Every structure is written in C-alpha cells, then in structure tokens.
Coordinates of C-alpha atoms and ligand atoms in Angstrom, one line a residue:
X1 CA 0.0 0.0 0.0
X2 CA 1.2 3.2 -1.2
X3 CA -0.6 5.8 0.5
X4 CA -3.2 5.5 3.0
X5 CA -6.2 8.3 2.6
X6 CA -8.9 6.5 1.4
X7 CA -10.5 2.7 1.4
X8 CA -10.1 3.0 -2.6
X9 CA -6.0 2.2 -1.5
X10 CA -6.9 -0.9 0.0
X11 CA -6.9 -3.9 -2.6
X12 CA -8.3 -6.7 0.1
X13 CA -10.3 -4.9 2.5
X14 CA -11.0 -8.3 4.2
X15 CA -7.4 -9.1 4.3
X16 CA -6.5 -6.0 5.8
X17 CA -9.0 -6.5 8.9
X18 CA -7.5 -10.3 9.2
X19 CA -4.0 -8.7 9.7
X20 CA -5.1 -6.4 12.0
X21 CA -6.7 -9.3 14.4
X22 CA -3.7 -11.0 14.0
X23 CA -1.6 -8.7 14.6
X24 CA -3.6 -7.8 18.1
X25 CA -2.9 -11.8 18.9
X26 CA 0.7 -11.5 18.4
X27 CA 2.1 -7.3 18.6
X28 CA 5.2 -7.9 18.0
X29 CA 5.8 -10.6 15.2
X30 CA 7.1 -7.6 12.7
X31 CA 9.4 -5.7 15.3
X32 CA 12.6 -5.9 12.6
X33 CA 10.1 -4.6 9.8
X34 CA 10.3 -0.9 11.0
X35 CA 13.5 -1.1 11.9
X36 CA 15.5 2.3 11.2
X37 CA 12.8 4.1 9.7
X38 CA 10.8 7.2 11.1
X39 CA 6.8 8.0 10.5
X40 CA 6.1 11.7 11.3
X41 CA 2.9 12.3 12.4
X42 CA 2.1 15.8 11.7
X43 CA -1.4 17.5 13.7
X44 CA -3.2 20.4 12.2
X45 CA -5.8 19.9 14.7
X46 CA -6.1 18.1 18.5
X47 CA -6.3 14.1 18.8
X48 CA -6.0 11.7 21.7
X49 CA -6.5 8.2 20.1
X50 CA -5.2 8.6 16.5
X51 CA -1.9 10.0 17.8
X52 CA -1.3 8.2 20.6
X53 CA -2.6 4.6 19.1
X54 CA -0.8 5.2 15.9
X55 CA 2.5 5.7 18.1
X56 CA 2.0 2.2 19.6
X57 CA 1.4 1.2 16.1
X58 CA 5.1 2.5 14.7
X59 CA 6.7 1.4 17.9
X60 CA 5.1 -2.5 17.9
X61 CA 6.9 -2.6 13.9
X62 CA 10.0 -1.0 15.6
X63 CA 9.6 2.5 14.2
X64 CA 10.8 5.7 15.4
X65 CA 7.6 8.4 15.4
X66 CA 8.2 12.2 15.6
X67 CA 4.8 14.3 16.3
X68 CA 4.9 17.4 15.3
X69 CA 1.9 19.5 16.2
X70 CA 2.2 22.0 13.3
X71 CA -1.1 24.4 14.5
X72 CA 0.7 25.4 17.5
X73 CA 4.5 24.3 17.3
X74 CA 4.9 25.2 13.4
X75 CA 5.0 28.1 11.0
X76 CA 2.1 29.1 10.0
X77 CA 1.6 27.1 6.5
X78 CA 0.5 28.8 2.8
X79 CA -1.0 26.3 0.8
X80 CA -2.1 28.8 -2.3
X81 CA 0.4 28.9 -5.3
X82 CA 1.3 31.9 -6.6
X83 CA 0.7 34.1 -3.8
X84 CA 3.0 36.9 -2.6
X85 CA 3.3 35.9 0.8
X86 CA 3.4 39.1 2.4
X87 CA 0.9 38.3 5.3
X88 CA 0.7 35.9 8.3
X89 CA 1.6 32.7 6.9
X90 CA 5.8 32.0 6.9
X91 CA 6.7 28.9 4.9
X92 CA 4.7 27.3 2.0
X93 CA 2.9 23.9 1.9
X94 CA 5.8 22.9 -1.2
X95 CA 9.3 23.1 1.4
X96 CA 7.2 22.3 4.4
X97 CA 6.1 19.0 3.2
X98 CA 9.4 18.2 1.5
X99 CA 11.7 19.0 4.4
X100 CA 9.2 16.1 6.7
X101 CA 10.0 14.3 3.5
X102 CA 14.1 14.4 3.9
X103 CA 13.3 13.3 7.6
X104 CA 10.6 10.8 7.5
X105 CA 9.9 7.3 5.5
X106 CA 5.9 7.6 6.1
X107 CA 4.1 10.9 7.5
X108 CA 0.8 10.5 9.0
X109 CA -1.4 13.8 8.7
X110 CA -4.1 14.8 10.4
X111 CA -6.3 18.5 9.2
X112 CA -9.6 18.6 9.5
X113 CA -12.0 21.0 7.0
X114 CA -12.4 25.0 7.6
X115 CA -16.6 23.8 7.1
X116 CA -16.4 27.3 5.3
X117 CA -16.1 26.4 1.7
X118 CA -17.4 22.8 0.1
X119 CA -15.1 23.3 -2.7
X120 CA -12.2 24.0 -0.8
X121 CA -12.4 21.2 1.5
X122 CA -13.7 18.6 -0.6
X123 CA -11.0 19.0 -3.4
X124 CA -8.8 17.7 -0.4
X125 CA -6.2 20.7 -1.2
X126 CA -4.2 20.2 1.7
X127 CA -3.7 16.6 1.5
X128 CA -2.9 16.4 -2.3
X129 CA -0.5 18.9 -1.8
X130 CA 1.4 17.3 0.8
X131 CA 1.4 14.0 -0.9
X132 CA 2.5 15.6 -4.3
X133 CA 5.4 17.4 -2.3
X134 CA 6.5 15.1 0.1
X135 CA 8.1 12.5 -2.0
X136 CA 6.8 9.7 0.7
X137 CA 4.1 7.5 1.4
X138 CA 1.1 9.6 3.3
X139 CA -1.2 8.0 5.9
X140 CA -4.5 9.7 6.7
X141 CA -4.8 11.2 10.2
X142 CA -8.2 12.5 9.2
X143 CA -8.4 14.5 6.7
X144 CA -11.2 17.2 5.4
X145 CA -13.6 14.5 4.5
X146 CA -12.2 10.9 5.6
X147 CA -11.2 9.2 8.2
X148 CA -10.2 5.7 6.9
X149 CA -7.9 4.4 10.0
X150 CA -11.6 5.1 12.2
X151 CA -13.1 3.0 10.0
X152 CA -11.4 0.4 9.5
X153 CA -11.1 0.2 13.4
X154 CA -14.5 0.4 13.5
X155 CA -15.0 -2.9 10.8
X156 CA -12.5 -4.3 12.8
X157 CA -14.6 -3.3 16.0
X158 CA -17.7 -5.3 14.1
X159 CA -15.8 -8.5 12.7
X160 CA -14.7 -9.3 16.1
X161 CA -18.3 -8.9 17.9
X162 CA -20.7 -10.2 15.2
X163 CA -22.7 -12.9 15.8
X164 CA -24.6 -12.9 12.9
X165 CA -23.3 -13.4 9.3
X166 CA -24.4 -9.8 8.0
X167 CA -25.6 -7.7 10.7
X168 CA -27.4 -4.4 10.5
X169 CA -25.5 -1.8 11.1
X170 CA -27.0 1.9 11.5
X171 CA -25.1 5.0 11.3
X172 CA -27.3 7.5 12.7
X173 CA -26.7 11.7 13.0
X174 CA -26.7 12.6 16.6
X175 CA -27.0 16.3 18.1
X176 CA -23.9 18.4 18.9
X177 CA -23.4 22.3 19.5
X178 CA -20.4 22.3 17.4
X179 CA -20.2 22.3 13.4
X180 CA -18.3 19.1 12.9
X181 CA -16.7 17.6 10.2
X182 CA -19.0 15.2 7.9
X183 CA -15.2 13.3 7.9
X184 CA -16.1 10.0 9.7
X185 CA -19.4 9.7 8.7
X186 CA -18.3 9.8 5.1
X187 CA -15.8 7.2 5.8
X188 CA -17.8 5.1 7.7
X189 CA -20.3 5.0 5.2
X190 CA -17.3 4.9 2.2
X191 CA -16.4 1.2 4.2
X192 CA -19.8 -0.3 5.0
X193 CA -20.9 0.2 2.0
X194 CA -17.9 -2.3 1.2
X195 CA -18.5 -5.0 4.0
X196 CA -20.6 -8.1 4.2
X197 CA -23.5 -5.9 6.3
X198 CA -27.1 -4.4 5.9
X199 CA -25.6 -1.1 5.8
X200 CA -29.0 2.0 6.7
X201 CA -28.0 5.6 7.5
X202 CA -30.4 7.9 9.5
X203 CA -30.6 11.7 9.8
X204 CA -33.1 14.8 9.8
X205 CA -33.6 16.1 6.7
X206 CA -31.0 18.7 5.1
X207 CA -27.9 16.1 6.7
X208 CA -27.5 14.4 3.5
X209 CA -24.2 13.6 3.0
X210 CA -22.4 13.3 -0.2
X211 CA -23.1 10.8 -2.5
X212 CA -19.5 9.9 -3.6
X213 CA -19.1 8.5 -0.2
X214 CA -22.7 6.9 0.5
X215 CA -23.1 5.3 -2.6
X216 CA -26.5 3.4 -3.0
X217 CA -27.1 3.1 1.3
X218 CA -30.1 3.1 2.0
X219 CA -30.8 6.4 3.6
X220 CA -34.1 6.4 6.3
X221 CA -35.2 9.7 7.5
X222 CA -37.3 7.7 10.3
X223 CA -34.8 7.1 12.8
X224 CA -37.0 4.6 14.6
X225 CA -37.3 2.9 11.7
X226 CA -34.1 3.0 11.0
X227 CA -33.3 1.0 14.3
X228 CA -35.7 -1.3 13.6
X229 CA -33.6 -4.8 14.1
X230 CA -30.3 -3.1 13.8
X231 CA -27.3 -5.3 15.5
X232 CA -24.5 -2.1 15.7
X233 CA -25.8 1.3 15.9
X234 CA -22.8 4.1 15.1
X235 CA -23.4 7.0 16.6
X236 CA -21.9 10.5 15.3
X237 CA -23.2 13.9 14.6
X238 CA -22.1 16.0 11.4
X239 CA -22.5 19.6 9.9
X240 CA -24.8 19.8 7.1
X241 CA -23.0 19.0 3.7
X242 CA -25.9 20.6 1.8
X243 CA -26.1 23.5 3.6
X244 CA -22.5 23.5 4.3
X245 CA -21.1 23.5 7.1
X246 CA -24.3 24.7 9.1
X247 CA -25.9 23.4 12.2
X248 CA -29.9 23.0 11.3
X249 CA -30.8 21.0 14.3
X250 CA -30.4 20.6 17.5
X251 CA -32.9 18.2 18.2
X252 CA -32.4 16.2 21.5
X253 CA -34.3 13.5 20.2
X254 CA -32.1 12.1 18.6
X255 CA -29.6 11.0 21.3
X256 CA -29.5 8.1 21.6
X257 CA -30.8 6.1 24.7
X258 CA -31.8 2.7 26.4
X259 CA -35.4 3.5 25.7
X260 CA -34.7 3.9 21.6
X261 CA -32.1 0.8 21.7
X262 CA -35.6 -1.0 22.7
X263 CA -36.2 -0.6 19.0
X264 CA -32.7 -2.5 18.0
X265 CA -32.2 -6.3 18.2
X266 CA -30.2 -5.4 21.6
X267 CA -27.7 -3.2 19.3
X268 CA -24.2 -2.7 20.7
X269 CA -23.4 1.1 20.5
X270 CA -20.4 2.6 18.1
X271 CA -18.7 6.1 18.5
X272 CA -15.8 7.2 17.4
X273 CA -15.3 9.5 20.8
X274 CA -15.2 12.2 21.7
X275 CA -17.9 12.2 22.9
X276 CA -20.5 14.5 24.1
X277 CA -22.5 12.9 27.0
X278 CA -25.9 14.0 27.1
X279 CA -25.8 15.7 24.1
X280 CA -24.5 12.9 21.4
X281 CA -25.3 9.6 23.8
X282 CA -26.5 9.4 27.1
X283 CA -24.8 8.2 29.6
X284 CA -27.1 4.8 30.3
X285 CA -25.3 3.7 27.2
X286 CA -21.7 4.9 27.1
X287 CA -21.1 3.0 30.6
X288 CA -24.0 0.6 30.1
X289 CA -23.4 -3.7 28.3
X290 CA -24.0 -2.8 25.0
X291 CA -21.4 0.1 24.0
X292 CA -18.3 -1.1 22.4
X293 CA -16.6 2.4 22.5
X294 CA -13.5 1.2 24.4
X295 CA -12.4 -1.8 22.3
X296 CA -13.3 0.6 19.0
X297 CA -10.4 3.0 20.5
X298 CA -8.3 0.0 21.4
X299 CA -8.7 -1.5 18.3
X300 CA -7.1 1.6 16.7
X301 CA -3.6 0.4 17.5
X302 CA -4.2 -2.9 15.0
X303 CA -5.8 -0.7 13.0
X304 CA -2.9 1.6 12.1
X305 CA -0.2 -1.4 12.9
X306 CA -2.0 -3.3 9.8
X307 CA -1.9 -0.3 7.5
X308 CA 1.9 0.5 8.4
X309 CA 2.9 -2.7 8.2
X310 CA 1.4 -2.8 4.8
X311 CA 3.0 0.8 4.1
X312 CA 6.3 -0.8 5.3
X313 CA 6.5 -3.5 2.9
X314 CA 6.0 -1.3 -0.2
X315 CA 8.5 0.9 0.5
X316 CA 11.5 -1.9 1.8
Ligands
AN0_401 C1 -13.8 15.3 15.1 C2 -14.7 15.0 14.0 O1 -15.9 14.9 14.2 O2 -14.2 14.9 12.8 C3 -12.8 14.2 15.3 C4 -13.4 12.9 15.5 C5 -12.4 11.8 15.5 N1 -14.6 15.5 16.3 C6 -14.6 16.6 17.0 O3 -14.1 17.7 16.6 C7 -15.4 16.6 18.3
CP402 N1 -11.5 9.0 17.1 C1 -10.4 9.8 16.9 O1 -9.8 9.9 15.9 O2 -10.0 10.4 18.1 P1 -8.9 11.6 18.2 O3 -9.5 12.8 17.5 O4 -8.8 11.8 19.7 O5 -7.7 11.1 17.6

C-alpha cells in the first residue's frame, strides 16, 4: 500500500481487517520490519486516540515516530500557489512537506476542513499537496472528508463482535453544538458500504451527506425505523453537507438512549469518541453492556499497525 487516505488504496479490504486481528494476537511478530525508519505524524488539529494509538502502532513494527503539532508548534503554512506571501503565513505547503520528506519514511497527517467552503475542503487541497510534495508514502490522520484508520477500526470493532453473518449496522446523525466535520461519517459510510452488512443511515432532513461516499445506502429519514432490528448502531453527529457546514438542528431526540435501543435487536453502540455525553449519547449507554466504545479506541492500534505494516513493505 502506497498511500493511505482512502478505502479505494486498499486492494483486500477483508485481508487488511484479518491482519489487524492477528496482529492484536501476536504485537510484535514484525518488530525488525520498522527497523530504522521514522513515521512523522504531523497534527493540524487536536487528537487523543489517532496520535497516541498510531504511536503504539510505529513502535510495535519498531519505528521511530516524531509528532509534530504543526497548529501550534509550526509556522504558519500557505497552501495557495502563486501568492505573494506578504501576510501571516511564513513557509509554504511545497518546502514544508518536503523538508518532513528528507526526515521521514511515512508521515501520518491529520487537518480537518475549515466547514467554510465545500469546494475547498472537498477537493482535499491540503492533503494532495502534501502528498505531491513530500516525495513519501502519506497516511491519513483525518483529513477534510475521511477518516479511513476510524473505520477500519471500526469494521475491525464489528468482525470481532458479530454474531450474525451480515448484521445491521446503522449509522445515525446525533445532536452536537459544534459544526463538525462530515469526515467519519463519510468514511464510515465509504467502508460499509464495502462490507458483508445491511448497511442504513439515518438523519433529519438537510444532513445528507455526499453521494461519492454513500453510494447506493439506504438512507431512512425515520430514525426509529431506521433501528428497527439493527445489531450495531454508530453513533456520530455532522455539519450539514448541503447547507455546508451549518448546524440546522439541535434536536435532543435524537440521542441516543436505552429506551430507543428498545427498537434495535439489543444493538451494541459505536462512537468514534469524543464524545459528548448527554448531548451525542446518554450516559445509560456509554457505561452501560451494549457500548463497544473502548475496544473501538483500542482497536485503533491494530488498525494503524496493519496499514503500516502494509505501508512498510511497499517501500522496503
Ligand atoms: C472530530 C470530527 O468529528 O471529525 C474528530 C473525531 C475523531 N470531532 C470533534 O471535533 C469533536
Ligand atoms: N477518534 C479519533 O480519531 O479520536 P482523536 O481525535 O482523539 O484522535
């Protein structure tokens, strides 16, 4: 695997989760793999779990990791061509991404959208850029739309729990007072939409996300409906992608709660976290049997270990 930033760079998608549980059986069968080479993982924006699980990752392969949290520790970065830069920002996108280049044999990055401008963020600017100039392999971090290590965590998350051939899984919008990214939803959906499940996303009207990423899912306005028999429910609020970037509703009802996973065949509960308790999921759930939320945040580590290992081999 070349670069990592999408589930269209993974050629065996069911292969890739199978690595990842074996890896979790046995850490440290590849610790010569990584041997003498550096990832950089470089943050635009805050993270708990993806930085500190994909540093467990590098270090089970044997990998040196530099973070570098570029919002706050950096120069400020111009990613415009052609501009005069004769304003705030110091160093341009084309030697920044170079120079992590010269140091690094795999950079993770992680920058979320502005949620100002659908174009802009949606063209992925920022990440094509840095893959174009820094001459290495790029893994995902989260980037303005996806966030593939997430999800494949998050199959991984479901392979080891099912106990049904093809279960239903529902992705449903939840409230939040922030304007969030539509980043893991779209990925989420990008992946099920690949797996062996009966794959149903639910959300008020004017949260439609974009096709490219939802493909033919069913989508159920009815969020009762919706959890109508469902085995995973993944829970996750996002910004409007019609109305960009906009928060329309606020509507409480659709936390979720023990009384609406009544409707579910005794679902078990999926967030990426963070999480907003009482706002996103009530806390009945998040410390209740059925949420998986812990072993979805674990299982990042074998996530990102299987995709660097992967990453590793290509470039040996
Ligand atoms: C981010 C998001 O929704 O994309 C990161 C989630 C992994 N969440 C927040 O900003 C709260
Ligand atoms: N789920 C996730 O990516 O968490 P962080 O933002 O804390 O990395």
């Amino acid at each position: 695997m070349k670069n990592f930033i999408s589930v269209k760079d993974v050629l065996d998608i069911p292969g890739l989760v199978k690595e990842a549980l074996e890896l979790k059986k046995n850490p440290y069968n590849f610790k010569k793999l990584g041997e003498n080479k550096t990832i950089g993982l470089i943050f635009l924006n805050p993270s708990l779990r993806t930085r500190i699980s994909t540093q467990k990752a590098a270090k089970n392969l044997g990998m040196d990791t530099i973070v570098m949290n570029m919002d706050k520790e950096g120069w400020a970065l111009e990613t415009q061509d052609g501009v005069i830069m004769n304003h705030n920002t110091v160093e341009h996108i084309r030697e920044a991404a170079a120079v992590m280049g010269q140091y690094c044999d795999i950079i993770g990055v992680r920058s979320f959208p502005r949620l100002v401008d659908k174009h802009e963020d949606y063209s992925e600017d920022f990440f094509n850029k840095f893959i174009k100039y820094a001459g290495v392999p790029i893994v995902s971090l989260e980037s303005a739309t996806l966030h593939p290590l997430q999800s494949l965590a998050d199959l991984i998350t479901i392979e080891e729990t099912k106990t049904k051939a093809r279960p239903k899984v529902v992705l449903t919008w939840a409230p939040h007072i922030k304007s969030l990214p539509q980043a893991v939803a779209n990925s989420f959906a990008e992946w099920m939409t690949r797996a062996d499940v009966e794959f149903v996303i639910t959300h008020p009207e004017g949260y439609n996300l974009a096709k490219e990423f939802t493909g033919n899912a069913r989508i159920e306005y009815n969020q009762d409906k919706a959890l109508e028999g469902a085995d995973y429910v993944y829970v996750k609020n996002w910004s409007s992608y019609e109305d960009y970037g906009k928060v329309h509703s606020m509507d409480s009802h659709w936390m979720m709660t023990n009384e609406k996973l009544k409707l579910t065949d005794n679902a078990k509960v999926m967030h990426c976290l963070p999480v907003r308790r009482g706002i996103e999921l009530a806390d009945e759930i998040l410390d209740g049997p059925n949420s998986l939320v812990i072993q979805e945040a674990g299982n990042r580590v074998w996530a990102a270990q299987a995709v660097l290992k992967s990453m590793l081999e290509s470039i040996k």
